[in-house]
Coordinates of C-alpha atoms in Angstrom, one line a residue:
Chain A
M46 CA 143.8 144.6 143.1
Q47 CA 142.8 147.0 141.1
M48 CA 139.1 147.5 142.7
K49 CA 140.7 148.4 146.4
S50 CA 143.1 150.6 144.5
D51 CA 140.4 153.0 142.8
I52 CA 138.7 152.9 146.0
L53 CA 141.6 154.6 147.8
D54 CA 142.2 156.4 145.2
T55 CA 138.5 157.5 145.0
L56 CA 138.3 158.7 148.6
A57 CA 141.5 160.7 149.0
R58 CA 140.6 162.8 145.5
A59 CA 136.8 162.8 147.3
V60 CA 138.2 164.4 150.1
I61 CA 140.5 167.1 148.0
D62 CA 137.8 168.0 146.1
M63 CA 135.7 168.6 149.3
D64 CA 133.0 166.1 148.0
I65 CA 131.1 164.2 151.4
A66 CA 128.7 162.3 149.4
L67 CA 131.2 161.1 147.0
V68 CA 133.6 160.0 150.6
Q69 CA 130.4 158.5 151.7
K70 CA 129.8 156.9 148.7
T71 CA 132.6 155.5 149.1
A72 CA 133.0 154.4 152.2
T73 CA 130.1 152.2 152.8
E74 CA 131.6 150.1 148.9
V75 CA 135.3 149.9 151.5
I76 CA 132.3 148.0 153.9
H77 CA 130.8 146.0 151.3
H78 CA 133.8 145.1 149.5
K79 CA 135.3 144.4 152.6
V80 CA 138.5 146.8 151.9
D81 CA 140.2 147.0 155.5
P82 CA 138.7 150.0 157.0
Y83 CA 141.7 150.5 158.7
E84 CA 143.6 150.7 155.2
A85 CA 140.9 153.0 153.2
I86 CA 141.5 155.8 156.0
M87 CA 145.1 155.8 156.2
D88 CA 145.6 155.2 152.5
G89 CA 142.9 157.1 150.7
L90 CA 140.7 159.7 153.4
A91 CA 144.7 160.6 154.9
K92 CA 146.4 160.6 151.9
G93 CA 144.2 162.5 150.7
M94 CA 144.7 165.3 153.8
D95 CA 148.4 165.1 152.6
T96 CA 147.3 166.1 149.5
V97 CA 145.2 168.7 150.9
N98 CA 148.1 170.1 153.3
E99 CA 151.0 170.9 150.7
L100 CA 147.9 172.6 149.0
F101 CA 147.5 174.7 151.7
E102 CA 150.7 175.5 151.8
N103 CA 151.3 175.5 148.6
E104 CA 149.1 178.8 148.7
E105 CA 146.6 176.4 146.1
Y106 CA 143.5 176.1 149.2
F107 CA 142.7 178.4 151.5
V108 CA 140.9 178.3 155.1
P109 CA 137.6 177.7 153.3
E110 CA 139.1 174.8 151.0
I111 CA 140.8 173.2 154.3
L112 CA 137.6 173.1 156.4
L113 CA 135.5 171.6 154.1
C114 CA 138.2 169.1 153.1
A115 CA 138.6 167.9 156.8
D116 CA 134.5 167.4 157.2
A117 CA 134.8 165.2 154.2
M118 CA 137.3 163.5 155.6
Y119 CA 135.7 163.4 159.1
A120 CA 132.1 161.5 157.1
G121 CA 134.4 159.0 155.6
I122 CA 136.0 158.3 159.5
E123 CA 132.2 158.3 160.6
I124 CA 131.0 155.5 158.5
L125 CA 133.8 153.5 159.0
K126 CA 135.1 154.0 162.6
P127 CA 132.5 151.1 163.5
Y128 CA 134.9 148.5 161.0
L129 CA 137.7 149.2 162.7
P130 CA 139.4 145.9 165.2
K131 CA 138.0 146.8 168.4
E132 CA 140.9 145.5 169.7
S133 CA 143.2 147.1 168.7
T134 CA 144.4 149.9 170.9
W135 CA 146.5 152.2 170.7
N136 CA 148.5 155.1 173.3
K137 CA 146.7 158.2 172.4
R138 CA 148.4 161.2 172.3
K139 CA 146.0 163.6 174.4
A140 CA 146.5 167.8 173.4
V141 CA 144.6 170.9 175.2
I142 CA 144.3 173.1 173.2
G143 CA 142.5 176.6 173.2
V144 CA 142.4 180.2 172.4
V145 CA 143.5 182.5 175.2
K146 CA 141.4 184.5 177.6
G147 CA 140.5 187.6 176.2
D148 CA 140.8 186.7 172.4
T149 CA 137.8 185.6 170.4
H150 CA 139.0 184.8 167.5
D151 CA 140.0 181.0 167.0
I152 CA 140.4 180.3 162.7
G153 CA 144.0 180.0 163.2
K154 CA 143.0 177.8 166.7
N155 CA 140.7 175.7 164.7
L156 CA 143.1 175.1 161.7
V157 CA 145.6 174.0 164.2
K158 CA 143.0 171.3 166.1
I159 CA 142.4 170.2 162.3
M160 CA 145.7 169.5 161.6
L161 CA 146.9 167.5 164.5
D162 CA 143.2 165.5 164.7
N163 CA 144.4 165.0 161.4
A164 CA 148.1 164.2 162.3
G165 CA 147.0 161.3 165.0
F166 CA 146.1 163.3 168.2
E167 CA 142.9 162.9 170.4
M168 CA 142.0 167.0 171.0
C169 CA 140.1 168.6 173.8
D170 CA 138.7 171.9 172.3
L171 CA 138.5 174.9 174.5
G172 CA 137.6 177.0 172.5
R173 CA 138.2 180.6 172.6
N174 CA 138.6 183.4 175.2
V175 CA 139.5 180.5 177.5
P176 CA 140.4 180.9 180.9
Y177 CA 143.7 180.4 182.2
S178 CA 142.5 178.0 185.3
K179 CA 140.6 175.7 182.4
F180 CA 144.1 174.7 180.3
I181 CA 146.0 174.0 183.4
D182 CA 142.7 171.7 184.9
M183 CA 142.3 169.6 182.1
A184 CA 145.7 169.4 181.3
G185 CA 146.5 167.7 184.5
E186 CA 143.1 165.9 184.4
L187 CA 143.4 164.2 181.0
K188 CA 147.6 164.2 181.8
A189 CA 147.6 165.9 178.4
D190 CA 151.0 165.4 176.2
L191 CA 150.5 168.5 174.8
V192 CA 149.2 172.1 175.3
C193 CA 147.7 174.0 172.7
L194 CA 148.1 178.4 173.8
S195 CA 146.9 180.2 170.5
T196 CA 146.3 184.0 170.5
L197 CA 145.8 186.6 167.6
M198 CA 146.3 189.5 169.6
T199 CA 149.0 191.4 171.7
T200 CA 146.8 191.7 174.0
T201 CA 146.5 187.9 175.2
M202 CA 149.9 187.6 175.0
D203 CA 150.8 187.9 178.4
G204 CA 148.5 185.0 179.3
M205 CA 150.5 182.6 178.2
Q206 CA 153.1 183.1 179.9
V207 CA 151.0 183.1 183.4
I208 CA 149.7 179.4 181.5
I209 CA 153.3 177.9 182.2
E210 CA 153.9 179.0 184.7
D211 CA 150.9 177.6 186.7
L212 CA 151.7 174.7 184.8
K213 CA 154.9 174.4 185.8
K214 CA 153.3 175.0 189.6
A215 CA 151.3 172.2 189.4
G216 CA 153.4 170.1 188.6
I217 CA 151.9 168.9 185.1
N218 CA 154.9 168.4 182.4
S219 CA 152.2 168.7 179.7
R220 CA 154.9 170.1 176.9
V221 CA 153.0 173.9 175.6
M222 CA 153.5 174.9 171.7
V223 CA 152.2 178.2 170.8
G224 CA 151.4 180.3 168.1
G225 CA 149.4 183.0 166.7
G226 CA 149.4 186.0 164.7
P227 CA 151.3 188.6 167.2
I228 CA 153.3 185.5 168.7
S229 CA 157.4 185.2 167.4
P230 CA 159.6 182.5 167.7
G231 CA 161.7 184.5 170.7
F232 CA 158.9 185.7 172.4
A233 CA 157.8 181.7 172.6
K234 CA 161.2 180.8 174.1
N235 CA 160.8 183.9 176.9
I236 CA 157.7 182.9 178.2
G237 CA 159.1 179.1 178.4
A238 CA 157.1 177.2 175.7
D239 CA 158.5 174.2 174.6
G240 CA 157.7 174.5 170.6
Y241 CA 156.6 177.9 168.9
A242 CA 154.5 176.9 164.8
K243 CA 154.2 179.6 162.8
N244 CA 150.5 178.1 161.0
A245 CA 149.1 175.0 160.9
A246 CA 150.6 173.3 158.8
E247 CA 153.9 173.8 161.3
A248 CA 152.3 173.0 163.8
V249 CA 152.0 169.0 163.5
K250 CA 155.8 168.4 162.0
V251 CA 156.8 170.9 166.5
A252 CA 154.1 168.3 167.7
K253 CA 155.7 166.0 166.6
G254 CA 158.8 166.8 167.5
L255 CA 158.1 167.8 170.5
L256 CA 156.8 164.3 171.5
N257 CA 159.5 162.6 170.2
N258 CA 162.2 164.1 172.9
T259 CA 160.0 163.3 175.3
P260 CA 160.1 160.3 178.1
L261 CA 156.7 160.0 177.0
D262 CA 155.0 156.7 176.8
L263 CA 154.8 158.0 172.9
L264 CA 154.4 155.3 169.9
P265 CA 156.9 156.3 166.5
F266 CA 154.5 158.4 164.2
S267 CA 154.4 155.8 162.0
I268 CA 151.8 154.6 163.6
P269 CA 148.3 155.2 162.5
K270 CA 147.5 158.8 162.1
L271 CA 144.1 159.3 161.7
V272 CA 143.1 157.3 164.7
Y273 CA 142.7 158.9 167.0
I274 CA 139.6 161.3 166.0
K275 CA 137.2 162.9 168.5
R276 CA 134.7 164.0 167.3
E277 CA 132.8 167.7 169.0
K278 CA 130.2 164.6 171.5
G279 CA 131.3 161.3 169.7
G280 CA 134.1 158.7 171.7
C281 CA 137.7 158.2 170.1
I282 CA 138.4 155.3 167.8
Q283 CA 139.6 152.0 169.2
Chain B
M123 CA 154.2 230.2 157.4
N124 CA 150.8 228.6 159.4
I125 CA 151.4 225.5 161.0
M126 CA 148.9 222.9 160.4
T127 CA 146.9 221.4 163.0
E128 CA 146.9 217.9 163.5
K129 CA 143.2 217.5 161.2
E130 CA 144.5 219.6 158.3
R131 CA 147.8 217.4 157.9
L132 CA 146.3 213.6 157.8
F133 CA 143.9 214.8 156.2
K134 CA 146.0 216.5 152.9
V135 CA 147.9 213.4 153.3
L136 CA 145.5 211.8 152.6
R137 CA 144.7 213.2 149.8
G138 CA 147.8 213.5 148.7
E139 CA 148.9 216.9 149.0
S140 CA 152.2 217.4 150.7
V141 CA 152.9 218.1 154.6
D142 CA 155.2 219.0 156.5
R143 CA 155.8 215.5 157.7
T144 CA 154.2 212.2 158.4
P145 CA 151.7 212.0 161.1
V146 CA 151.2 209.9 163.5
I147 CA 147.8 208.2 164.6
C148 CA 146.3 205.7 165.6
P149 CA 143.0 204.8 165.0
G150 CA 141.0 203.0 167.7
G151 CA 138.5 200.1 167.1
M152 CA 140.1 196.6 166.6
M153 CA 143.2 199.2 166.9
T154 CA 142.3 199.7 170.0
M155 CA 144.6 202.7 171.5
A156 CA 144.1 203.2 175.4
S157 CA 146.7 202.4 178.5
R158 CA 146.3 201.2 181.8
E159 CA 148.2 204.1 182.8
V160 CA 146.0 206.6 181.6
M161 CA 143.2 204.5 183.5
V162 CA 144.6 204.5 186.2
Q163 CA 145.8 208.8 185.9
T164 CA 142.1 209.9 184.5
G165 CA 139.7 207.5 186.9
C166 CA 138.5 206.3 183.5
Y167 CA 138.6 202.2 183.3
W168 CA 138.0 199.3 181.3
P169 CA 135.1 198.0 180.8
A170 CA 133.4 200.6 182.5
V171 CA 134.4 203.3 180.1
H172 CA 133.2 201.1 177.2
R173 CA 129.4 201.8 178.5
D174 CA 130.0 205.6 179.0
A175 CA 130.0 207.8 176.3
E176 CA 131.5 211.0 179.2
K177 CA 134.3 208.5 180.5
M178 CA 135.1 207.2 176.8
A179 CA 136.0 210.7 175.2
T180 CA 138.1 211.6 178.7
L181 CA 139.9 208.3 178.4
S182 CA 140.6 208.8 174.0
V183 CA 141.3 212.6 174.6
A184 CA 143.7 211.9 177.5
M185 CA 145.7 209.2 175.4
R186 CA 146.3 211.6 172.7
E187 CA 147.5 213.9 175.3
K188 CA 150.2 211.7 177.5
T189 CA 151.3 209.9 174.2
G190 CA 151.6 212.5 171.4
V191 CA 149.5 210.2 169.5
E192 CA 147.7 212.5 166.3
N193 CA 144.0 211.4 166.6
I194 CA 141.5 210.5 169.0
G195 CA 140.1 206.8 167.9
I196 CA 137.2 205.0 169.7
P197 CA 135.8 202.2 170.7
F198 CA 138.6 200.9 172.1
C199 CA 137.2 197.4 171.0
M200 CA 135.2 195.8 167.8
T201 CA 131.9 194.2 169.2
V202 CA 129.3 197.6 169.0
E203 CA 128.0 196.2 165.8
A204 CA 127.7 192.8 166.7
E205 CA 126.3 194.4 170.1
A206 CA 123.4 195.6 167.9
L207 CA 122.7 193.3 165.6
G208 CA 122.1 191.0 169.0
G209 CA 125.9 189.2 169.5
E210 CA 126.4 189.0 172.9
V211 CA 129.2 190.5 174.9
E212 CA 131.2 189.7 177.7
D213 CA 132.9 193.6 178.5
G214 CA 136.6 191.8 179.8
D215 CA 138.3 193.8 182.2
E216 CA 141.1 196.2 182.7
T217 CA 142.6 195.4 180.4
T218 CA 140.5 192.4 178.2
I219 CA 139.1 193.7 176.0
P220 CA 134.8 192.8 175.1
G221 CA 134.8 189.8 173.3
I222 CA 131.9 187.9 171.5
V223 CA 130.7 185.6 173.5
N224 CA 128.0 184.0 172.0
Y225 CA 126.6 184.3 168.1
P226 CA 123.4 184.9 167.2
L227 CA 123.5 183.2 164.2
Q228 CA 123.4 179.0 163.8
S229 CA 123.9 179.4 159.8
V230 CA 124.5 181.7 157.1
E231 CA 121.1 181.7 156.0
Q232 CA 119.1 183.1 159.7
W233 CA 120.8 186.2 158.4
R234 CA 117.2 187.0 157.4
D235 CA 116.2 186.8 161.3
L236 CA 119.1 189.6 161.9
K237 CA 117.0 192.8 163.1
R238 CA 118.7 196.3 160.7
L239 CA 120.5 197.6 163.6
N240 CA 118.8 201.6 164.3
P241 CA 122.5 203.4 165.6
Y242 CA 120.1 205.9 167.9
K243 CA 118.7 202.8 170.0
D244 CA 120.8 199.8 170.0
G245 CA 123.2 198.0 172.2
R246 CA 126.2 200.6 172.6
L247 CA 125.8 202.3 169.4
P248 CA 124.0 205.2 171.6
T249 CA 126.8 205.6 173.2
I250 CA 129.9 206.1 171.0
L251 CA 127.6 208.7 168.8
K252 CA 127.4 210.6 171.9
C253 CA 130.9 210.2 172.7
T254 CA 132.1 211.4 169.2
S255 CA 130.1 214.7 169.4
I256 CA 131.7 214.8 173.1
L257 CA 135.2 214.7 170.9
K258 CA 133.9 217.3 168.4
Q259 CA 133.3 219.9 170.9
K260 CA 136.4 218.9 173.1
V261 CA 139.7 218.1 170.3
P262 CA 137.6 220.3 167.2
D263 CA 141.5 220.1 165.4
T264 CA 142.2 216.4 166.3
P265 CA 141.0 213.9 163.5
V266 CA 138.0 211.8 165.5
V267 CA 138.0 208.5 164.2
G268 CA 134.8 206.3 163.1
N269 CA 135.9 202.7 163.5
L270 CA 133.6 200.5 161.9
V271 CA 134.7 196.1 161.8
G272 CA 134.5 195.3 158.1
P273 CA 131.7 193.1 156.3
L274 CA 133.0 189.6 156.7
S275 CA 134.6 190.5 160.3
L276 CA 131.4 191.8 161.2
A277 CA 130.1 187.9 159.9
T278 CA 132.2 186.2 161.7
S279 CA 131.8 188.0 165.7
L280 CA 128.1 186.9 163.8
I281 CA 128.0 183.2 163.7
D282 CA 131.1 181.0 164.2
A283 CA 134.1 181.5 161.3
A284 CA 134.5 178.0 160.6
I285 CA 130.7 178.2 159.8
L286 CA 130.9 181.4 157.4
Y287 CA 134.5 179.8 155.7
K288 CA 132.8 176.5 154.5
A289 CA 129.6 178.6 153.6
I290 CA 131.9 180.7 151.4
K291 CA 131.8 177.9 148.9
Q292 CA 128.9 175.7 149.8
Y293 CA 126.2 179.0 150.0
P294 CA 128.2 181.6 148.6
K295 CA 124.8 183.3 147.5
D296 CA 123.2 183.2 150.8
V297 CA 127.0 184.9 152.4
H298 CA 126.5 187.6 149.7
N299 CA 123.4 188.0 150.6
L300 CA 124.4 188.2 154.7
L301 CA 127.5 190.3 153.7
K302 CA 125.3 192.8 152.5
F303 CA 122.9 193.0 154.7
L304 CA 125.9 193.9 157.2
T305 CA 127.6 196.6 154.6
D306 CA 123.9 198.2 154.7
N307 CA 123.7 198.0 158.4
S308 CA 127.7 199.4 158.2
I309 CA 126.7 202.2 155.6
E310 CA 124.0 203.7 158.4
Y311 CA 126.4 203.1 161.6
G312 CA 128.8 204.7 159.7
K313 CA 126.3 207.6 157.5
A314 CA 125.2 208.4 162.5
L315 CA 129.0 208.8 163.2
V316 CA 129.7 211.1 160.9
R317 CA 126.4 212.9 161.4
N318 CA 127.6 213.7 164.8
G319 CA 131.3 214.3 164.0
T320 CA 133.5 212.0 162.8
D321 CA 136.5 213.3 160.3
L322 CA 137.5 210.1 159.1
I323 CA 136.1 206.2 158.7
V324 CA 138.9 203.4 159.2
I325 CA 137.6 199.7 158.7
A326 CA 139.0 197.0 160.1
D327 CA 138.7 193.8 158.6
P328 CA 140.7 191.3 160.0
S329 CA 138.7 188.3 159.5
A330 CA 139.6 189.1 155.6
T331 CA 143.3 189.0 155.9
G332 CA 145.0 186.9 152.2
E333 CA 146.5 183.8 154.8
I334 CA 142.6 183.0 155.0
L335 CA 141.1 184.1 152.1
G336 CA 143.8 183.8 149.0
P337 CA 143.1 186.1 146.6
V338 CA 140.3 185.1 144.8
L339 CA 137.5 185.0 147.8
F340 CA 139.0 187.8 148.7
K341 CA 138.2 189.9 145.6
E342 CA 134.5 188.0 145.6
F343 CA 134.1 188.2 149.5
A344 CA 136.2 191.3 150.7
L345 CA 136.8 193.7 148.1
P346 CA 132.9 194.9 146.9
Y347 CA 131.5 194.7 150.2
L348 CA 134.8 197.0 152.1
N349 CA 134.2 199.4 148.5
D350 CA 130.3 200.2 149.3
I351 CA 131.0 201.6 152.7
T352 CA 134.0 203.6 151.6
T353 CA 132.1 205.3 148.3
S354 CA 129.1 205.7 150.7
M355 CA 131.6 207.9 153.2
H356 CA 132.9 209.3 150.3
M357 CA 129.6 211.0 149.6
L358 CA 129.6 212.3 152.9
G359 CA 133.1 213.7 152.3
K360 CA 135.6 211.3 155.4
P361 CA 137.9 209.9 154.3
V362 CA 138.5 205.8 154.1
I363 CA 141.1 203.6 155.3
V364 CA 140.7 199.9 155.4
H365 CA 142.8 197.5 157.5
I366 CA 143.5 194.0 156.9
C367 CA 145.2 191.9 159.3
G368 CA 148.2 189.5 159.2
D369 CA 150.2 188.5 155.7
I370 CA 148.5 190.4 153.1
R371 CA 151.4 189.6 150.0
S372 CA 148.6 187.2 148.7
I373 CA 146.1 189.6 147.8
C374 CA 148.3 192.7 146.4
K375 CA 146.5 192.7 143.7
P376 CA 142.8 193.1 144.3
L377 CA 144.1 195.4 147.3
R378 CA 144.7 197.8 144.5
E379 CA 141.2 197.6 143.4
L380 CA 140.2 199.5 147.0
S381 CA 138.0 202.4 146.5
S382 CA 140.1 203.9 149.8
E383 CA 142.3 206.0 150.3
C384 CA 145.2 204.5 152.4
I385 CA 145.3 200.7 153.4
S386 CA 146.5 199.6 156.8
I387 CA 149.2 197.0 157.6
D388 CA 150.0 194.6 159.9
S389 CA 153.6 193.8 161.2
L390 CA 155.0 191.6 159.2
V391 CA 154.3 193.0 156.2
N392 CA 157.5 194.7 154.4
I393 CA 156.6 198.4 153.3
K394 CA 159.0 198.9 150.8
K395 CA 158.0 196.3 149.2
M396 CA 154.2 196.3 149.8
R397 CA 154.8 200.4 148.5
N398 CA 155.4 198.8 144.9
A399 CA 153.3 196.5 145.2
I400 CA 151.1 199.1 146.0
P401 CA 151.8 202.6 144.7
E402 CA 148.7 204.3 144.2
K403 CA 147.3 203.5 148.2
K404 CA 149.0 205.9 150.5
L405 CA 150.1 203.2 153.6
M406 CA 149.7 202.9 157.1
G407 CA 151.4 201.1 159.8
N408 CA 152.9 198.8 160.8
V409 CA 154.9 199.1 164.2
S410 CA 155.0 196.3 166.2
T411 CA 152.1 196.1 169.4
I412 CA 154.4 194.1 170.7
L413 CA 157.5 195.9 170.6
L414 CA 155.3 198.5 171.3
Q415 CA 154.8 196.6 174.4
N416 CA 157.7 195.1 175.1
G417 CA 160.4 198.0 174.4
P418 CA 163.2 199.0 174.2
I419 CA 162.8 202.6 173.3
S420 CA 165.7 202.7 171.3
K421 CA 164.0 199.9 169.1
I422 CA 161.4 201.0 168.9
Q423 CA 162.7 204.7 167.6
V424 CA 164.3 203.0 165.6
V425 CA 162.0 201.0 163.9
S426 CA 159.5 204.2 163.8
K427 CA 163.0 205.8 162.1
N428 CA 163.2 203.2 159.5
L429 CA 159.5 203.0 158.7
L430 CA 159.4 206.7 157.8
T431 CA 163.0 206.3 155.4
S432 CA 160.5 203.6 153.8
G433 CA 158.3 205.6 153.1
I434 CA 155.3 205.2 155.0
D435 CA 152.5 207.5 154.4
I436 CA 151.1 207.4 158.2
L437 CA 153.1 206.5 161.0
A438 CA 150.8 203.4 163.1
P439 CA 150.9 200.5 165.7
A440 CA 150.4 197.4 163.4
C441 CA 147.4 196.4 164.9
G442 CA 145.6 197.2 168.2
L443 CA 147.3 198.0 171.4
S444 CA 148.2 195.9 174.6
A445 CA 146.4 197.8 177.2
R446 CA 149.7 196.8 179.5
T447 CA 151.4 198.9 176.8
P448 CA 153.5 202.2 178.7
V449 CA 152.9 205.6 177.7
K450 CA 156.4 206.9 177.3
H451 CA 156.6 203.6 174.4
I452 CA 154.0 205.6 172.3
K453 CA 155.3 208.2 173.0
A454 CA 158.4 206.5 171.2
M455 CA 156.6 206.5 168.6
S456 CA 154.7 209.2 167.8
E457 CA 157.6 211.5 169.0
I458 CA 160.1 210.5 166.2
V459 CA 157.7 212.2 163.4
K460 CA 158.1 215.6 165.1
V461 CA 162.0 215.0 165.0
Y462 CA 162.5 213.6 162.2
T463 CA 161.8 214.6 158.1
T464 CA 162.3 213.0 156.0

């Protein structure tokens, strides 16, 4: 079917080109031409975002581009979401993410959030300058599979250890991934983190690795990557 | 032979003249220079210090005395300009630096609503100016560093970084307008610092790292504004050091076009490679602040010594010090320059 593959290609291309208007127009065509919306997300939008990740890793794209590509992808999902089959439910892998108290740099955290979002996590973003206890509370409340702690400053590194210890004390068995400028793999290991990610692209691989090795009830990663997008205020795709 | 003062030595290095040994500094501002240990000794604690010129002077002078670092660096955060322009600041605690908690801008075009800062009136700027003039009296032979936040980083203290970075592609004209406005304001504040006795200017621009922007956008959105500030400070006869965070290998080429005498670099950058890539600039750095916090002393000594042999022009921490950093660790770094000469 020529038209379907054209539509999927256009979606992917429009994400790569940061062209929100074209994504929206093409997503509407998906509905008109009765293309499977799920396929449009997976083989169109998400495929485009995969290429964006590669461009990022190859230093052809930088942060401004990534942010706009992600916006384009979300704009498409927003249109396709209502047409996804209601009965399909997937186990959501939940991740809590935030920048540890004392640090107000959050661009790295935002990137990791976008990448994990894209990889199928339901992201709960606590923001920046987050008090330690809030990580514990949210991880417990959501029964989060993953807690992602970020800092860009030496001054807030100690907080990570406090959070990891408090999680254990509270009996929460979320996996913990840490990252950010001053963090090294050695430091991550020392403070008892389960994983360390050097950058946003690597964060996805590390997160997947961590969760595949847990006894948690998880779906294999061949399952739809983009299903659990949670917008700031909106709900999740069901 | 006369022994050089700390000020003479640093200035000579920045001018490219020969000196008896490498200077060691810790600029302050974003590259915070304070240790809780010294707060206890002086009774001048964060966060009160951030809004008290006398205490700020006492703590910063004591930091120099206790650690052997050869400058005075104030303030202890990078929020004073943003606060003066309408950003809401939370002062932090004894070991947590102040941070911006509320941005005045929701979109880049709103820059028009910002009020020009008055360095003698707005926020903590008068406190910093007062502290600078106190220091000028107290320690005339030690360089007092005036810290400015680079325009792009200042912008990310006034608006959500994601909105700003996207606007770079979407509304480049508005971003340029905002950055121009911030640059003019920083120059205004910089001039006031110089009038009150600042000896040199360090511009910290952590948000302008190559990892975020890449070389093309760095050249368009960071470089010209850093150079505008630098030129203005040069016209007042003050040397300038520019600090860029993170991995800057991708922006080596545009970095060569900086007008500043010296570039300060983060710990993940290899000095030897940088030396070759940017031969015309003095290099400052880049002892890991994690190493400085955790030690051991022997490793701090080895790393500092390696930097000297790798051709670092000014020895310094790679970033802001954690307030939990023990004084003896900082001392281990600063003493190396005195016992080891290349």
